[in-house]
Coordinates of C-alpha atoms in Angstrom, one line a residue:
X1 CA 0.0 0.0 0.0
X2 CA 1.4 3.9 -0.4
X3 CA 1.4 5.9 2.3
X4 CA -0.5 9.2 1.5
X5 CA 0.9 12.0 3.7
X6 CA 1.6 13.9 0.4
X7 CA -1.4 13.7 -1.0
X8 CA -3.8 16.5 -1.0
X9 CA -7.6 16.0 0.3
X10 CA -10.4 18.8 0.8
X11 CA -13.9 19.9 1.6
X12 CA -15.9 21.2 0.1
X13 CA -16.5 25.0 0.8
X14 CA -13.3 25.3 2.8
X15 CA -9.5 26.6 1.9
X16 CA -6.8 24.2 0.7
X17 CA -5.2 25.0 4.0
X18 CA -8.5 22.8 5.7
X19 CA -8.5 20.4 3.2
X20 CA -4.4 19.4 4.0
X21 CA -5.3 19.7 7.4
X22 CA -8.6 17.4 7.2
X23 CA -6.5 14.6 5.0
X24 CA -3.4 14.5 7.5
X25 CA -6.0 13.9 10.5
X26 CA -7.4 11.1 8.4
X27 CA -4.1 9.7 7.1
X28 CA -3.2 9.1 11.3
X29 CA -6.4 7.0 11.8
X30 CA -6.0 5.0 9.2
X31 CA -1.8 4.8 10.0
X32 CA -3.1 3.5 13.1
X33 CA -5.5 0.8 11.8
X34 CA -3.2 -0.6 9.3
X35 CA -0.4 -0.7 12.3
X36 CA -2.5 -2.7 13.9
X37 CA -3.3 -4.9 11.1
X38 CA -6.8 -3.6 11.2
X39 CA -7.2 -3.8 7.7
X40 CA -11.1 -3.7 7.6
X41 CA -11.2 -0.6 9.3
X42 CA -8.4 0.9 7.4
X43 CA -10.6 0.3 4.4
X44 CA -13.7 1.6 5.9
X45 CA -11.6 5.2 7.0
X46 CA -10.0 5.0 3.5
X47 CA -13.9 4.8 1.7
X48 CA -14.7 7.5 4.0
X49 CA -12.5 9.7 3.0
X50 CA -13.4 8.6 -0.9
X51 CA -16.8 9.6 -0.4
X52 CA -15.4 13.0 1.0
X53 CA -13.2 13.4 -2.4
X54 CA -15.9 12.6 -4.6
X55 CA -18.7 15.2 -3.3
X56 CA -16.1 17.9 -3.7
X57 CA -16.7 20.7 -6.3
X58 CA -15.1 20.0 -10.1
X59 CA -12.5 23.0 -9.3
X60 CA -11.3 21.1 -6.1
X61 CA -11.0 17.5 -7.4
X62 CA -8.9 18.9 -10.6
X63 CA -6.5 19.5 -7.8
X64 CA -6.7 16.7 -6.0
X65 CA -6.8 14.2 -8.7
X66 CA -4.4 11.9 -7.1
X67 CA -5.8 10.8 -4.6
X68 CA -8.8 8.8 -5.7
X69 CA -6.6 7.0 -7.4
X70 CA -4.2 6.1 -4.1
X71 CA -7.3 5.4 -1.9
X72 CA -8.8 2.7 -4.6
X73 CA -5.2 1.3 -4.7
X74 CA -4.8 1.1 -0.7
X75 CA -8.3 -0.3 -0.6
X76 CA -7.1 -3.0 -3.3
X77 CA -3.9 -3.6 -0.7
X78 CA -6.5 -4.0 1.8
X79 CA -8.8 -6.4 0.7
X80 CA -5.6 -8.6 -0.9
X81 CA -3.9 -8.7 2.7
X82 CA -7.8 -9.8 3.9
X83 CA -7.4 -12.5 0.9
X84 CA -10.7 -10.7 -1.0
X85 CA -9.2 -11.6 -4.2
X86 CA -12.4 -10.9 -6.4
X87 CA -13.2 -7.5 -4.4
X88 CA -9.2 -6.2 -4.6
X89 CA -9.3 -6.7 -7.9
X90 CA -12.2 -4.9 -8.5
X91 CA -10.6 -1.8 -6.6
X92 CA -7.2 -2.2 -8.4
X93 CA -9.4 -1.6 -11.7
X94 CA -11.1 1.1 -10.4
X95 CA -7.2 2.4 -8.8
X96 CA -6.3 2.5 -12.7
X97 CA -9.4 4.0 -13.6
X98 CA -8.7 7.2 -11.6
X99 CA -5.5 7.8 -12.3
X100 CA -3.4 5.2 -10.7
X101 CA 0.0 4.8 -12.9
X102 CA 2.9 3.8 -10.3
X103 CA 3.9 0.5 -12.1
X104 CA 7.3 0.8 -10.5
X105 CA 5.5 0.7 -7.4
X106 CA 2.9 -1.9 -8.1
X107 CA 4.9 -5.1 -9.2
X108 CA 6.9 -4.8 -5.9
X109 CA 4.1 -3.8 -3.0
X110 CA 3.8 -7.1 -1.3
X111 CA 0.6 -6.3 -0.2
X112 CA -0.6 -7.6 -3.3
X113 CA 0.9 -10.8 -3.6
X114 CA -2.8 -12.6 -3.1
X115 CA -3.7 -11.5 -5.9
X116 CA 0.0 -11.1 -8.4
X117 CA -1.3 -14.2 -10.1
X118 CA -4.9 -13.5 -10.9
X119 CA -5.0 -13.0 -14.5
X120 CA -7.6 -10.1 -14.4
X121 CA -4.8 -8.5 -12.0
X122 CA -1.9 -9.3 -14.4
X123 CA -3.9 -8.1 -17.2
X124 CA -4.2 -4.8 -15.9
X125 CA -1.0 -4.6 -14.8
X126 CA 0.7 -5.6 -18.4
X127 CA -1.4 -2.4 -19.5
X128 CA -0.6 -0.1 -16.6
X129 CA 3.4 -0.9 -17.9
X130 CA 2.8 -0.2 -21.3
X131 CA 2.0 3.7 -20.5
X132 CA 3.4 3.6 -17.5
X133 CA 7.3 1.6 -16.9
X134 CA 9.3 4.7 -17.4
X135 CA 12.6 3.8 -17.2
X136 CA 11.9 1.8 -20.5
X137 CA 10.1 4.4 -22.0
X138 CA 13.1 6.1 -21.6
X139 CA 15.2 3.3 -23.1
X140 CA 12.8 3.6 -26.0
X141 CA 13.4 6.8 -26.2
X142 CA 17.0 7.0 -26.7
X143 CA 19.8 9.1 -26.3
X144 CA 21.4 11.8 -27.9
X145 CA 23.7 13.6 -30.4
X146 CA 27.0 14.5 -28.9
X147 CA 28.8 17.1 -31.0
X148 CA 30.6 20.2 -31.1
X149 CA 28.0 23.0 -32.5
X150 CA 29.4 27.1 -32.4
X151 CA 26.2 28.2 -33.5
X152 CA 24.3 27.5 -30.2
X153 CA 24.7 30.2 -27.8
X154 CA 26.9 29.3 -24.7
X155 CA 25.5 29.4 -21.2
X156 CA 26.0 32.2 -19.1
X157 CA 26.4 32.3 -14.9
X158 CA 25.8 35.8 -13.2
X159 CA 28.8 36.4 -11.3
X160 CA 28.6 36.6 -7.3
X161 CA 29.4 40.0 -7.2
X162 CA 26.2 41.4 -8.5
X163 CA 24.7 43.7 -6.5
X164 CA 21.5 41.1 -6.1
X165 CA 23.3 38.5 -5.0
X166 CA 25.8 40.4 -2.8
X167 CA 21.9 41.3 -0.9
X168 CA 21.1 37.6 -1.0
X169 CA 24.2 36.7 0.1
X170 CA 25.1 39.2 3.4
X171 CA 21.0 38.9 4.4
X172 CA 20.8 35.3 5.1
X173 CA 24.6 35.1 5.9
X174 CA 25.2 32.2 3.4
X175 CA 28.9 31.8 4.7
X176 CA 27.4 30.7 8.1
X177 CA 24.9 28.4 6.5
X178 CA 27.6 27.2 4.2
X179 CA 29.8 26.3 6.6
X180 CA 33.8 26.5 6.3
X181 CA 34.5 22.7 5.5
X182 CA 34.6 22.1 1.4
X183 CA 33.0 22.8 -1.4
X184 CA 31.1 19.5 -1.4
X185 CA 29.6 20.1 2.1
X186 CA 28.8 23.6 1.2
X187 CA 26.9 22.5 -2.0
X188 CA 24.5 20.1 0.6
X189 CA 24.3 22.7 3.1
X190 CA 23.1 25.1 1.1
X191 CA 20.5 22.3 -0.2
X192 CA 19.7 21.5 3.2
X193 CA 18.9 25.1 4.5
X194 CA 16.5 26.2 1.2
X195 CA 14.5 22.3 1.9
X196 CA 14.3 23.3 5.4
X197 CA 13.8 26.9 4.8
X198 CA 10.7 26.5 2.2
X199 CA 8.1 23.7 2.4
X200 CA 6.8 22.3 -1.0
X201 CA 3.1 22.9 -2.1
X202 CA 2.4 22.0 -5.8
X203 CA -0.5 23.6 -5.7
X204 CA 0.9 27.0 -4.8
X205 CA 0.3 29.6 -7.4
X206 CA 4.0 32.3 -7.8
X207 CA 3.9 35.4 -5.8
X208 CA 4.0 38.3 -7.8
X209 CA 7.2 39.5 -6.5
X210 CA 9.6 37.0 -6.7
X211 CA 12.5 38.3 -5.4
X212 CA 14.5 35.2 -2.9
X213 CA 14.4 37.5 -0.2
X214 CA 10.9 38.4 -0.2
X215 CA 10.0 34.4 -1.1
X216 CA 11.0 33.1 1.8
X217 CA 10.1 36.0 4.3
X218 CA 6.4 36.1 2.5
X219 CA 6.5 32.0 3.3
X220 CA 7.7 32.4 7.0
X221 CA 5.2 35.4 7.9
X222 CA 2.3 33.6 5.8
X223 CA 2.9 30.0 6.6
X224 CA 3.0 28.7 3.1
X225 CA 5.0 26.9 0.7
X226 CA 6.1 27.2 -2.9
X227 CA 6.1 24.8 -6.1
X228 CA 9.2 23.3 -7.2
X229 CA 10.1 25.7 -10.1
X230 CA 10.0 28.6 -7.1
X231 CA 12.3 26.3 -4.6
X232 CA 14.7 26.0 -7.4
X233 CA 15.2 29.5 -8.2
X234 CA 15.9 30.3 -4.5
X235 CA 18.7 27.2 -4.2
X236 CA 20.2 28.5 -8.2
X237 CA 20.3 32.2 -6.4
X238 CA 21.9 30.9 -3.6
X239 CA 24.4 28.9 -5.3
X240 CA 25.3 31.6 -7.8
X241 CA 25.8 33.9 -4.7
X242 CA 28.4 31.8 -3.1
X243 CA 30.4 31.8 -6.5
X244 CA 28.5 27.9 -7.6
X245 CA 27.7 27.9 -11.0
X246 CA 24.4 26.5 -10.9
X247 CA 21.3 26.0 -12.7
X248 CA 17.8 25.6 -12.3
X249 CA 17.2 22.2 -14.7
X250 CA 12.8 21.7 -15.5
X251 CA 12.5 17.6 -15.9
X252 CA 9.3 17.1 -18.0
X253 CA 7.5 14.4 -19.2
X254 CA 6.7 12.5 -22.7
X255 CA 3.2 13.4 -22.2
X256 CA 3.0 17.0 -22.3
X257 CA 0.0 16.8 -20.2
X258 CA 1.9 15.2 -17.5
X259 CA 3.2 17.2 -14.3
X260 CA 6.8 17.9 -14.8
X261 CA 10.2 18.7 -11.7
X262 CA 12.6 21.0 -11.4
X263 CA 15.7 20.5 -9.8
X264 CA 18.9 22.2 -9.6
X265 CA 22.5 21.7 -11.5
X266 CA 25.3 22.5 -9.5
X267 CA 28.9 22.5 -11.1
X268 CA 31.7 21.1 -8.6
X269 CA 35.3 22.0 -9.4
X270 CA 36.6 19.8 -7.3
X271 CA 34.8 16.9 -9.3
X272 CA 35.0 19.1 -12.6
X273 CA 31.3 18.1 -13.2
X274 CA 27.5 18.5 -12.6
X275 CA 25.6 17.6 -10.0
X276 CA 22.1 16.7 -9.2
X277 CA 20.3 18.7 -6.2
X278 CA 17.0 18.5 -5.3
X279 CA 15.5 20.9 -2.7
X280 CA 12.1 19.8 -3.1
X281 CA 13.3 15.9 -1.5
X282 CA 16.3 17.4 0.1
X283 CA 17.7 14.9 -2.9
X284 CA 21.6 14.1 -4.3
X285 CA 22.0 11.3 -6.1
X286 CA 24.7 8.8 -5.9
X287 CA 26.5 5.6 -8.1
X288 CA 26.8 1.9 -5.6
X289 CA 29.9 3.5 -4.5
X290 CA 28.6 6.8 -2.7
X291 CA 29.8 9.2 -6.0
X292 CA 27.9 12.1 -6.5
X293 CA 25.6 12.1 -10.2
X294 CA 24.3 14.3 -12.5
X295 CA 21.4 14.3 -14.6
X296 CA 22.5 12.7 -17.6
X297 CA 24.6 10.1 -15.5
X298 CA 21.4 8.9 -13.0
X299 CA 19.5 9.0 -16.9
X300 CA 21.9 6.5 -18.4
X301 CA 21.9 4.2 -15.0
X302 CA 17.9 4.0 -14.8
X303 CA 17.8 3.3 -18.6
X304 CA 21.1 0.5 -18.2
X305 CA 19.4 -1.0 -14.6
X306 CA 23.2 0.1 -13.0
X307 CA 22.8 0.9 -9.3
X308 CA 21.3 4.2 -8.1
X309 CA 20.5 5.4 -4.4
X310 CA 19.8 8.8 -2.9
X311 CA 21.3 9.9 0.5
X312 CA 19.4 8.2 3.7
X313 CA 18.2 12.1 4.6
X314 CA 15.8 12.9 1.5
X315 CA 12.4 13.4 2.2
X316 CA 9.4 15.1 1.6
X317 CA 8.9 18.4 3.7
X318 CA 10.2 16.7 6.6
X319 CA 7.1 14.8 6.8
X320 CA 7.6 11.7 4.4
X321 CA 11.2 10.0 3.9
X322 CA 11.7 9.6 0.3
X323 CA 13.0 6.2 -1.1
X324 CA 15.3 5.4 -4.4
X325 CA 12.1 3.3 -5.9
X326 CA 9.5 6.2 -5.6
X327 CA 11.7 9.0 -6.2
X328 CA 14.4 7.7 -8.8
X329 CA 12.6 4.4 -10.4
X330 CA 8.6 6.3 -10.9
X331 CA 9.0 10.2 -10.0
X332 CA 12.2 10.9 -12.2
X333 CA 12.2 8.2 -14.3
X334 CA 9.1 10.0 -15.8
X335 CA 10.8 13.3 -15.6
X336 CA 13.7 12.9 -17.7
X337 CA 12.3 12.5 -20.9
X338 CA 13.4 15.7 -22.1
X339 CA 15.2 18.8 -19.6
X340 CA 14.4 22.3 -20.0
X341 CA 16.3 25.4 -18.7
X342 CA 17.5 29.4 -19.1
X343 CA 20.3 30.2 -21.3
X344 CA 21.2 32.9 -19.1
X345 CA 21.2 31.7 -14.9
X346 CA 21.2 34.5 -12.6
X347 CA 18.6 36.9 -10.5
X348 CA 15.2 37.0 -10.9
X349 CA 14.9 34.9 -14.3
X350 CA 11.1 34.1 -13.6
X351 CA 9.7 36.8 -12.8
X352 CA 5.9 37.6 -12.9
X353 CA 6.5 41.5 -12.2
X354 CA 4.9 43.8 -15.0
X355 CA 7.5 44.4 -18.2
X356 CA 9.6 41.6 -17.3
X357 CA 10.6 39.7 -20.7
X358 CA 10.5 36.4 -21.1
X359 CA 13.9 34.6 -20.2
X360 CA 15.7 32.3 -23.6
X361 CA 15.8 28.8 -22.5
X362 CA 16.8 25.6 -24.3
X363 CA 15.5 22.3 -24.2
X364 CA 17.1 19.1 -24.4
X365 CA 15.4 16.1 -26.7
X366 CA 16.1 12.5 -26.9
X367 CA 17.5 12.4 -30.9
X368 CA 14.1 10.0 -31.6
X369 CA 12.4 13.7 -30.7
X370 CA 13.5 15.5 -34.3
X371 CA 9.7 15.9 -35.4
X372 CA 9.7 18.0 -32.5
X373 CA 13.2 19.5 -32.2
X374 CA 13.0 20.5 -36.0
X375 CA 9.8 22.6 -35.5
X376 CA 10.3 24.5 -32.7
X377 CA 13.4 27.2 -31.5
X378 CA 15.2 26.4 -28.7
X379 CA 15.3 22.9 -29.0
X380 CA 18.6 20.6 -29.3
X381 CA 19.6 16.8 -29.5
X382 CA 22.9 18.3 -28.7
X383 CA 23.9 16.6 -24.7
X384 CA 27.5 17.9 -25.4
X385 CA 26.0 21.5 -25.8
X386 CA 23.4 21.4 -23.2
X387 CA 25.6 19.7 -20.5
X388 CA 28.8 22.1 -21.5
X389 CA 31.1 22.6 -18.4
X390 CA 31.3 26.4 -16.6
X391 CA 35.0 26.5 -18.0
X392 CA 33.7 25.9 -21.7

């Protein structure tokens, strides 16, 4: 079964701030029941809270999609541990129905064994992986050109001492946070604090001023959080104020329609190369021998099967620890179909204030992707371009 602390619930005629509030209370009940093996009245609390998702207005279960999805599929778990094989399949099918799409997930959640076997259940599952078992769709995908190319623009890094970041820098004293040990630790410091700092609400809409200062004291004062795009910008600011060439790296989908990440790209010159930072998950990512990745190296290893894992630390808002499978094998694996970002890193590239311009960015396709790469600007094949080093 998943655990569903990061889901979102509501009801109806209330503020999202009620409905979080409402489906954490819930989520502890039924904790308690499944702790205690209580698996009927885990399913009873679980249906409950179904009905309470389902008699919500249209404009609140858009957001809250997810969930009725998770609850059919915990109900499934449910009735398999109870050995209700016809009735947990029945919820699996409706878990697909409404969104359901962790494959990853599925094939290794024991609480389905009862039922692995059933060919109604293996049925649906052979479907769920042909839409839904990313890291082949990424294998299916491909990879990339590598090739020298002058007439793509090179990436540019604002240099710490402009004036912004010089602001940034001396009002959060970053060289405390940062700490005086190397550049390594200072890299997952720095990630630590902004995690820590911010918490992460998808659902959050971008304040109007988004300047890293005023972010974080708007969050504090108004006890909210940020999407991922907004808790990049605030760890690529911070990074490009303590002299890191960094940037903010948008993960998205094959499906357009799909959700997308972004993370951040941090260059080490003590490794001379990228690496992969995640302040949403408070997330690194690392080879079987504890060496640091970046994107295109965790890309390869989930498309090859080679070993991945994320430090024991990563989690979810300090609520929910985060694990390789959900995180690396399902979340990313999903997100690194193509990888989006500004040609230009420095202050304030997002910003929603009136007469801002639009910032150039560039987007990385697999090569199978020319149909798309040939028809619109700002698209490359090129992983030797897009990846370039600082120094290049």
């Amino acid at each position: 079964m998943v655990m569903m602390g990061n889901l979102h619930a509501a009801q109806a005629q209330v503020t999202m701030e009620d409905v979080k509030r409402y489906f954490t209370e819930q989520s502890l009940l039924v904790k308690q029941a499944r702790d205690f093996q209580d698996y009927e009245r885990a399913e009873e609390l679980d249906y409950a809270i179904l009905r309470t998702v389902l008699s919500y207005p249209e404009d609140i279960q858009k957001k809250i999609n997810p969930v009725k999805g998770a609850l059919y599929y915990n109900i499934a778990c449910y009735r398999s541990l109870m050995n209700k094989k016809e009735e947990a399949i029945e919820a699996f099918a409706k878990a697909v129905e409404n969104g359901w799409v962790n494959f990853i997930y599925t094939i290794k959640d024991k609480d389905l064994e009862n039922i692995r076997n059933e060919k109604r259940f293996t049925a649906m599952v052979d479907r769920l992986q042909e839409e839904n078992d990313f890291p082949n769709i990424l294998k299916q995908a491909g990879g990339y050109a590598h090739k020298k190319d002058s007439l793509l623009p090179k990436f540019t890094y604002l240099p710490p001492n402009d004036c912004n970041l010089i602001r940034i820098k001396e009002h959060f004293n970053l060289d405390s946070i940062a700490g005086y040990g190397d550049e390594l630790s200072k890299i997952k410091r720095l990630l630590g604090w902004v995690h820590n700092m911010v918490r992460h609400d998808g659902q959050a809409s971008d304040p109007i001023s988004n300047d890293v200062i005023n972010l974080i004291n708007t969050c504090q004062k108004e006890n909210r959080g940020l999407n991922c795009r907004m808790i990049s910008r605030i760890l690529n600011e911070c990074y490009l104020a303590m002299g890191l060439k960094s940037r903010s790296i948008t993960c998205l989908p094959q499906k357009n329609t799909d959700d997308c990440h972004v993370i951040n790209l941090v260059y080490s010159t003590t490794l001379d190369k990228w690496l992969w930072m995640d302040p949403t998950f408070n997330a690194y990512v690392m080879d079987e021998n504890g060496n640091l990745l970046n994107i295109a190296e965790v890309r390869e290893r989930l498309i090859s099967g080679a070993p991945l894992k994320i430090n024991e630390d990563a989690n979810w808002n300090n609520k929910k620890k985060e694990t390789k499978e959900h995180y690396l094998d399902f979340y990313m694996a999903r997100n690194l179909y193509s990888m989006k970002c500004v040609l230009n890193s420095g202050y304030d590239t997002e910003s929603q204030i009136a007469g801002k311009f639009s910032p150039v960015t560039v987007t990385l396709y697999p090569s199978s992707a020319l149909n798309i790469i040939n028809k619109q600007s700002g698209c490359t094949d090129n992983a030797t371009y897009f990846w370039q080093s600082p120094q290049q």
